[in-house]
Coordinates of C-alpha atoms and ligand atoms in Angstrom, one line a residue:
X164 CA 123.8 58.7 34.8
X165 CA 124.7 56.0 37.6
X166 CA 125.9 52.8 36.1
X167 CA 124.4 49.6 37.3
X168 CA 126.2 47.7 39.3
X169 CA 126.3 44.6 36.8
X170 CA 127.6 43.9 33.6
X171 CA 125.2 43.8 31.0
X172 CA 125.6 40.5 29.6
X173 CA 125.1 39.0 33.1
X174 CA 122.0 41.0 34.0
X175 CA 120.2 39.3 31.1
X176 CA 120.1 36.2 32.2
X177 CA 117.6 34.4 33.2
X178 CA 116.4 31.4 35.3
X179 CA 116.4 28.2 33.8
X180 CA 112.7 26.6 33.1
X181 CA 113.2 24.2 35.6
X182 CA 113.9 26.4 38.6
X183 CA 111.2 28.9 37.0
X184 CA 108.5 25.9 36.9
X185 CA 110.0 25.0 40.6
X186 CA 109.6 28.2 42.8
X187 CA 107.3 28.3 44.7
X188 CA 106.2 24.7 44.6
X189 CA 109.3 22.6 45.6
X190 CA 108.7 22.6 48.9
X191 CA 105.3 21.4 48.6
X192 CA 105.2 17.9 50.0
X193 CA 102.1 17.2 47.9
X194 CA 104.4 17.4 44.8
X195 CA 106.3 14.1 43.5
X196 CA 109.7 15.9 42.5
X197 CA 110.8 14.6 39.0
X198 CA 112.2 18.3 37.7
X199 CA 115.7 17.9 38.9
X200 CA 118.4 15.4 38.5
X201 CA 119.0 13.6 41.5
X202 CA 117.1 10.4 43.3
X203 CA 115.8 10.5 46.9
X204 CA 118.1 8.3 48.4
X205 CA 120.3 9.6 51.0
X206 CA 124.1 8.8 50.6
X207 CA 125.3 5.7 51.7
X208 CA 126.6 5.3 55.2
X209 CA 129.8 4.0 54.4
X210 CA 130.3 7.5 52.8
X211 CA 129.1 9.7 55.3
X212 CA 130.9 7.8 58.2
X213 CA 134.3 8.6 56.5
X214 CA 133.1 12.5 56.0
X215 CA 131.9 12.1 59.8
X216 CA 135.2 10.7 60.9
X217 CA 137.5 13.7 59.3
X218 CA 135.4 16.2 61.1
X219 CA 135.6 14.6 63.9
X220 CA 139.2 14.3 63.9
X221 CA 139.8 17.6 63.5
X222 CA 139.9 17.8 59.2
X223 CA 138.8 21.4 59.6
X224 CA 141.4 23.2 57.6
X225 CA 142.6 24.8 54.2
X226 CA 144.2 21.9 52.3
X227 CA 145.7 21.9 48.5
X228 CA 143.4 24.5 46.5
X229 CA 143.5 21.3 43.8
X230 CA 142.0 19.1 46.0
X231 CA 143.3 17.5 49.4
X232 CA 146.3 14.8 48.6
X233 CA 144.7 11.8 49.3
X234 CA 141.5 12.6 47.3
X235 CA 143.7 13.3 44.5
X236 CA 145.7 9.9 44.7
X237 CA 142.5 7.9 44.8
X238 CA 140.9 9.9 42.1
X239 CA 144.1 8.7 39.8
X240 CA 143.6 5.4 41.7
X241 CA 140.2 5.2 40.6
X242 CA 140.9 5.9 36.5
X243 CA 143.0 3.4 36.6
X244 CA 141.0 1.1 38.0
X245 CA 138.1 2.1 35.5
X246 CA 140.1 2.6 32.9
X247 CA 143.1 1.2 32.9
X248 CA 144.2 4.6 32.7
X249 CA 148.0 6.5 34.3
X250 CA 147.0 10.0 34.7
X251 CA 149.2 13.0 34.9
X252 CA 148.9 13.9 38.7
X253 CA 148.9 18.4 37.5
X254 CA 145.8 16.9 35.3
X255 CA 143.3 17.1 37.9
X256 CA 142.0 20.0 39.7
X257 CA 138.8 19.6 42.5
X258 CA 137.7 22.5 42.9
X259 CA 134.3 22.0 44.6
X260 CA 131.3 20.2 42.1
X261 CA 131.3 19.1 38.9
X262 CA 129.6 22.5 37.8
X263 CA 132.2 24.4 39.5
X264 CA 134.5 21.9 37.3
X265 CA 132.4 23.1 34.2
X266 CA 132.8 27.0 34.8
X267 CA 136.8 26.5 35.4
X268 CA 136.9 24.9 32.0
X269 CA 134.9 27.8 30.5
X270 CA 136.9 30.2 32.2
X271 CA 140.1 28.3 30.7
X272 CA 138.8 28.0 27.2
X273 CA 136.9 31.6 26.5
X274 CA 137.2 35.0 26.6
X275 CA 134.2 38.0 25.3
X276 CA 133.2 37.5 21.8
X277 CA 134.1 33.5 21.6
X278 CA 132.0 30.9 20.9
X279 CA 131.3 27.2 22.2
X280 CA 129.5 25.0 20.3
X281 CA 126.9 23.0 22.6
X282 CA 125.8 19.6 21.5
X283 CA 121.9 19.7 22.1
X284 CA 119.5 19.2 23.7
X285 CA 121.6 20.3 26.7
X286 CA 121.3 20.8 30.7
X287 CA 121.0 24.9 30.7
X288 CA 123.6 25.5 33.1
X289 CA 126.5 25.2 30.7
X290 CA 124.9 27.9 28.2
X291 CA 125.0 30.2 31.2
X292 CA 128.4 28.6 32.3
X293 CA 129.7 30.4 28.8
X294 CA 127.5 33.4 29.2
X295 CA 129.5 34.6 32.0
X296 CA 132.7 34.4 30.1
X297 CA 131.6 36.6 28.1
X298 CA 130.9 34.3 25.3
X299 CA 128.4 33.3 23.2
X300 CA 127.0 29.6 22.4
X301 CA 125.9 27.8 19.2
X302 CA 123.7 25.2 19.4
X303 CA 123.6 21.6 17.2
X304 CA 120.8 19.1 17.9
X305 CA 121.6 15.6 18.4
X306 CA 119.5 13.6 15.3
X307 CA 116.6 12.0 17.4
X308 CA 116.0 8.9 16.2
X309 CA 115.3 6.3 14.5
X310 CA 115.8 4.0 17.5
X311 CA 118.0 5.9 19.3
X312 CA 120.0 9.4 19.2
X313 CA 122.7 10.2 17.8
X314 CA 125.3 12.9 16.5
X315 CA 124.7 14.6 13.7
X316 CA 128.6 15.4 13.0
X317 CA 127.9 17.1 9.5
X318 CA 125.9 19.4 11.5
X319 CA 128.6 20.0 14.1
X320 CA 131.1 20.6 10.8
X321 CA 129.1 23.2 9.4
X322 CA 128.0 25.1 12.5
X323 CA 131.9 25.6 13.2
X324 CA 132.8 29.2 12.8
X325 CA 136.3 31.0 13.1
X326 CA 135.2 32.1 17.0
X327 CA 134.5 28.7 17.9
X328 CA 137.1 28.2 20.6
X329 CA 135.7 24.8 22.1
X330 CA 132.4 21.5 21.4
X331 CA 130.8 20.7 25.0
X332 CA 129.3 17.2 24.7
X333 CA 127.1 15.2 27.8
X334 CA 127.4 12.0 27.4
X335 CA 125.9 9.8 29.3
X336 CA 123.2 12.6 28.4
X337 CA 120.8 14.9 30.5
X338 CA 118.3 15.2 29.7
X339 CA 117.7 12.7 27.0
X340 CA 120.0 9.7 27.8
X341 CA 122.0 9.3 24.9
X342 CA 125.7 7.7 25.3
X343 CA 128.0 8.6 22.9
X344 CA 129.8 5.9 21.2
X345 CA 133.6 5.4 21.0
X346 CA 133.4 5.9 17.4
X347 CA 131.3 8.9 17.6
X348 CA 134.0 10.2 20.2
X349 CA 136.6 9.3 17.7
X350 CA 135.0 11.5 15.0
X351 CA 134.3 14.3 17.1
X352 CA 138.1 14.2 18.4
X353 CA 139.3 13.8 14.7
X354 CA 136.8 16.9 13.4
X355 CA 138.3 19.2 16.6
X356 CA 141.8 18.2 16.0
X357 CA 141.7 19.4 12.1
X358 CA 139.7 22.5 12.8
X359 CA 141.7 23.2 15.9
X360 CA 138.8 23.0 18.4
X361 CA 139.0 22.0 22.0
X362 CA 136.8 19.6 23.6
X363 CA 134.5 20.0 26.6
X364 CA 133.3 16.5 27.7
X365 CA 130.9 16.0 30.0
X366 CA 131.1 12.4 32.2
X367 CA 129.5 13.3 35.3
X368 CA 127.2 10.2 34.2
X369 CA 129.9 7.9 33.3
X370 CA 128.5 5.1 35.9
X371 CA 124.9 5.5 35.2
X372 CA 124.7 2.7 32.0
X373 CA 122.2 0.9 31.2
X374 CA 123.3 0.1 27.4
X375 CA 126.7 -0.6 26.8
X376 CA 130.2 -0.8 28.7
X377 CA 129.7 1.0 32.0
X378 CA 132.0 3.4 32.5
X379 CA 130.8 4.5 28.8
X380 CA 133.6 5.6 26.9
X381 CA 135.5 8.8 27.9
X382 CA 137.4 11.4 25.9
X383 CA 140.2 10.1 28.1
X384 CA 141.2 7.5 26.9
X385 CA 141.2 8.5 22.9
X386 CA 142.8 11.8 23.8
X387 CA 147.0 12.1 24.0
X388 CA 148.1 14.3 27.5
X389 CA 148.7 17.3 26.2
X390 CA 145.6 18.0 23.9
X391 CA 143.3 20.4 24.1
X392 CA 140.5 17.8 25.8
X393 CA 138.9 19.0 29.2
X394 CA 136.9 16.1 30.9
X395 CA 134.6 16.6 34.0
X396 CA 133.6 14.6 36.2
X397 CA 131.9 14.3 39.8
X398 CA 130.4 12.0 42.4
X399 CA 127.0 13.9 42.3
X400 CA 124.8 11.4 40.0
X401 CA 126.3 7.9 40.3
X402 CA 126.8 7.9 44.2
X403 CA 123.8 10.0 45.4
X404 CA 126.1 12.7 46.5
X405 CA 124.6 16.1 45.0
X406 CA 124.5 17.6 48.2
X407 CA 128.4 17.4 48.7
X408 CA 129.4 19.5 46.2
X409 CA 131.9 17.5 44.6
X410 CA 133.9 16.8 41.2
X411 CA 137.0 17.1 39.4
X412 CA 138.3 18.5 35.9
X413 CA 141.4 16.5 34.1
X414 CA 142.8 19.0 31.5
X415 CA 145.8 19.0 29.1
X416 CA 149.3 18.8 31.2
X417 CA 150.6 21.7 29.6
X418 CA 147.9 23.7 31.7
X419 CA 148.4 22.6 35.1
X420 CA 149.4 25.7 36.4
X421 CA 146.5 27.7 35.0
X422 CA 144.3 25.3 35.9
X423 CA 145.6 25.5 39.4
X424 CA 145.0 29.0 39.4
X425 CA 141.7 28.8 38.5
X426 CA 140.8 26.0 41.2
X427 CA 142.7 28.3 43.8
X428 CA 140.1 31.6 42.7
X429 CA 136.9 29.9 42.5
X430 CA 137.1 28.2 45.7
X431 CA 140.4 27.9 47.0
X432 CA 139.2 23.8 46.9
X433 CA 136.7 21.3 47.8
X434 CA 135.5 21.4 51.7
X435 CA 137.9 19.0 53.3
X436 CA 135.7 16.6 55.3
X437 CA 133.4 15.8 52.1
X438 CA 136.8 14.6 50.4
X439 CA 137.6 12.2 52.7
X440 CA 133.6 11.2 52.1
X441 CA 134.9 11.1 48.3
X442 CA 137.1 8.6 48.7
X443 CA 135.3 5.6 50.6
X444 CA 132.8 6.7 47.4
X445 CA 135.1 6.2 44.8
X446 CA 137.3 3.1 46.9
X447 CA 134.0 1.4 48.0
X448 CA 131.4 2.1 46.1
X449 CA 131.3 -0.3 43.4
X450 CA 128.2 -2.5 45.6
X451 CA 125.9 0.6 45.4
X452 CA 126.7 2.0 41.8
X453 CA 125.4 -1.3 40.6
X454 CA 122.6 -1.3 42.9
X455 CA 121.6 2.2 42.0
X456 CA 121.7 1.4 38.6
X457 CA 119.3 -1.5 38.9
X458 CA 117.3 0.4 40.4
X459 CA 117.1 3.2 37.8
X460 CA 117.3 0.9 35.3
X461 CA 113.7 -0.6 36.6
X462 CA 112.6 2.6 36.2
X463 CA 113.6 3.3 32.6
X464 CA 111.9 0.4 31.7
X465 CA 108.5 1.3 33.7
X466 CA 108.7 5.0 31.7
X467 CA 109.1 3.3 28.7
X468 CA 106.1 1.1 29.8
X469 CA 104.1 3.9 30.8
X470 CA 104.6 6.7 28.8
X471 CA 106.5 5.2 25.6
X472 CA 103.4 3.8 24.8
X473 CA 101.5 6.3 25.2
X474 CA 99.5 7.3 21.7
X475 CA 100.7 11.1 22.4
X476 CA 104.4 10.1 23.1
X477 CA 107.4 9.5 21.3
X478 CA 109.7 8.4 23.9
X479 CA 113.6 7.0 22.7
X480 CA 114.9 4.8 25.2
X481 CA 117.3 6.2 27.3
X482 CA 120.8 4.7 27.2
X483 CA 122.0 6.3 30.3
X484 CA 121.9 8.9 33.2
X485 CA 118.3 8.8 34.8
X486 CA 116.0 11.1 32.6
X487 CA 113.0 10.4 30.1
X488 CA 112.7 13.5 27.3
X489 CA 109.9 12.7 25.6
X490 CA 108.0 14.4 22.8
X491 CA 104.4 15.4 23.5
X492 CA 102.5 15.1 20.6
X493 CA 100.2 18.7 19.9
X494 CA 102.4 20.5 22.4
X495 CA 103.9 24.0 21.6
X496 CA 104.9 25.3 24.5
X497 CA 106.9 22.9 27.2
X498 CA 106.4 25.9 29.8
X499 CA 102.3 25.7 30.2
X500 CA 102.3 21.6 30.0
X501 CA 104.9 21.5 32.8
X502 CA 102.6 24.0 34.5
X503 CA 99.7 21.9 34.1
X504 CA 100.7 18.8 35.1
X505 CA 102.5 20.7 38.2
X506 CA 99.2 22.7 39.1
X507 CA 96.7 20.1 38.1
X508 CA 98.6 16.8 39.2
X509 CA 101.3 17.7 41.8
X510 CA 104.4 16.5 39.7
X511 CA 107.2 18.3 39.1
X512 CA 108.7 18.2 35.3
X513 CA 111.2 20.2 33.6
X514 CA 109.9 22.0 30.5
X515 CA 111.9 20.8 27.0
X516 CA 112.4 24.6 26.0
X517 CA 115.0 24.7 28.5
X518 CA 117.5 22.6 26.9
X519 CA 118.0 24.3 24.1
X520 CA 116.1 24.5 20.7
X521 CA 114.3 22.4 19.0
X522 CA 112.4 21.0 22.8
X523 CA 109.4 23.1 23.2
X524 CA 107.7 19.9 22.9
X525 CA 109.4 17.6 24.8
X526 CA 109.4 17.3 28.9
X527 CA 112.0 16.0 30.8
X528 CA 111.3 13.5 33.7
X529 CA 114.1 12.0 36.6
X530 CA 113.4 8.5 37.0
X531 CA 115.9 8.4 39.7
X532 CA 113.3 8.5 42.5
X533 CA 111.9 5.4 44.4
X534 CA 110.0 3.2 42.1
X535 CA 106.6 3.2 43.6
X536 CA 106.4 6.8 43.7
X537 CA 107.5 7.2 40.0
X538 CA 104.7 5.1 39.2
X539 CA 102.4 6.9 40.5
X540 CA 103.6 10.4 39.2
X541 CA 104.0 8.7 35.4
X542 CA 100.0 7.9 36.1
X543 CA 99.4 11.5 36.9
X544 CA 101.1 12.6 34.0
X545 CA 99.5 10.4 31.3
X546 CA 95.9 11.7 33.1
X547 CA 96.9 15.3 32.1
X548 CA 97.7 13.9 28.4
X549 CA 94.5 12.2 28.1
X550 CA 92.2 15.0 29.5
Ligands
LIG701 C1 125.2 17.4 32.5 C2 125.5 17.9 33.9 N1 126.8 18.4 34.1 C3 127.1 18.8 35.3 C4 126.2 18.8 36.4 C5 126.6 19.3 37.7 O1 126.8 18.4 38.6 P1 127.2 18.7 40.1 O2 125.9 18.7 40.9 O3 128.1 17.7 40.6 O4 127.7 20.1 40.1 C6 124.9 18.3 36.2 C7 123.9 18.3 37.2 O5 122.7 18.1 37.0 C8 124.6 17.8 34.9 O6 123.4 17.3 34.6

């Protein structure tokens, strides 16, 4: 018999719910996009001018498979800056987006027959990040309320099993906004050092606060150098740049060669003219973060309006990132509401079950987009409840 020209493992997978609810339909202008994560604002000009000017000067060319020189200096610029933070230069590896960033780390930590442990509800594209290591994933849910969520470390104890070779935490949090606190970090850290554990943190929100310090705490800064701590990172979500591709991964020193390696096979780096964009981001762009924040931060609080009071919703305010996950009362099945709302409404959601178990009920919404507009798709939504 003629073998299939795919593993098996990786012929099982499947689209996530949001893309399945978004074929076929996200090209229709009728539809008010809130299913993925990203606003509708273009990137800033100062940004694209600095991208513009390296192409036109010729910045057309292989550079370092870690990232181009100069986008490496003002990365470590910029954790200093932020953080107050000296970073081991063989730390950092750009090797294209922060999801790129994500798969190196996988690829790092796990071979067939390992596990990570995902702190839930989580964006699906890490379970299938692990999937095609080989591995497997274990799932504990984040305690949802009361007032806000938070981590249920007991339950991260006791889902810890000899295969578990690494905890992946999102914090800020898509989809439901949570921001981990430094003393919950600290825990984690403590519980992963005694059971020998690494850590997967995702920061990729890590300027998108609305409650607390902004940057929220990183795994950086309680982690020593040489521990087995892997923090990612990108320009995606707080500068408007999802289109460019672009974030980093800072990993223990001891593994700058592999990580190197890695980098070097997944994409032999970053594309050279979007770095140079990068770095008028991360050297200039303190004027828009804030303004994009206020803007989003508006728009938490006209979600919270809208929907959090909502008899049929229970809604915890979001800390961080730009997403609402709210829980539908009477709903069973996060697919067919999504589908409603999509076909009976024109907006686009993305349906809880996707991010993980324990969210059939819930929906998640970006409130990234323009503030008008997400007023009017929030309107839509709570008609579809009501009817
Ligand atoms: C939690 C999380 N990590 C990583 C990414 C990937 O970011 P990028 O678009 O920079 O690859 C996303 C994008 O939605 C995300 O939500």
């Amino acid at each position: 018999m003629r073998r299939e020209p795919v593993r098996p493992d990786i012929a099982e997978l499947e689209l996530t719910g949001i893309s399945r609810i978004a074929v076929g339909a996200m090209h229709d202008p009728e539809v008010i996009p809130l299913w993925f994560g990203e606003s509708d604002i273009v990137t800033p000009d100062f940004i694209r001018e600095a991208a513009k000017k390296a192409l036109d000067d010729g910045q057309t060319f292989y550079s370092s498979s870690r990232g181009t020189p100069a986008l490496r200096a003002a990365i470590l610029r910029y954790h200093e800056r932020i953080y107050g933070l000296g970073l081991a230069e063989g730390r950092l590896i750009v090797p294209g987006s922060t999801m790129l960033a994500v798969t190196c780390a996988c690829q790092c930590l796990l071979s067939d027959g390992d596990e990570m442990l995902l702190i839930g509800p989580y964006w699906p594209n890490i379970a299938r990040a692990v999937a095609i290591c080989g591995a497997r994933i274990r799932e504990v849910r984040l305690n949802e309320g009361p007032g806000r969520w938070s981590l249920d470390l007991p339950a991260v104890e006791a889902a810890l099993t000899p295969e578990t070779r690494a905890v992946y935490v999102n914090s800020p949090s898509n989809p439901t906004g949570w921001i981990m606190t430094a003393e919950e970090q600290r825990a984690l850290l403590d519980l992963c050092r005694r059971r020998g554990v690494a850590v997967l943190s995702d920061e990729v929100y890590h300027r998108n606060v609305f409650t607390g310090r902004d940057p929220a705490p990183s795994f950086l800064e309680i982690a020593g150098e040489d521990e087995p701590v892997f923090v990612v990172n990108g320009l995606s979500k707080g500068w408007c740049m999802t289109g460019w591709r672009l974030g980093w991964l800072i990993g223990p020193a001891r593994l700058a060669e592999p990580l190197a390696v890695l980098s070097e096979c997944m994409s032999t780096g970053a594309t050279v003219f979007a770095q140079a964009g990068a770095i008028a981001a991360l050297e200039q762009g303190e004027e828009f973060l804030a303004t994009f924040r206020e803007r989003c931060r508006i728009n938490r609080d006209l979600v919270m309006d809208i929907l959090g009071g909502h008899p049929r919703v229970d809604l915890l305010e979001p800390e961080g990132a730009f997403y609402a996950f709210p829980r539908i009362e009477g709903v069973r099945d996060s697919l067919s509401l999504a589908r409603r709302i999509l076909h009976e409404r024109k907006v686009g959601t993305a349906p809880g079950y996707t991010f993980g178990r324990g969210n059939d009920a819930h929906l998640r919404l970006c409130f990234a987009i323009d503030t008008p507009r997400l007023k009017e798709a929030l309107e839509r939504i709570v008609q579809v409840l009501d009817d």
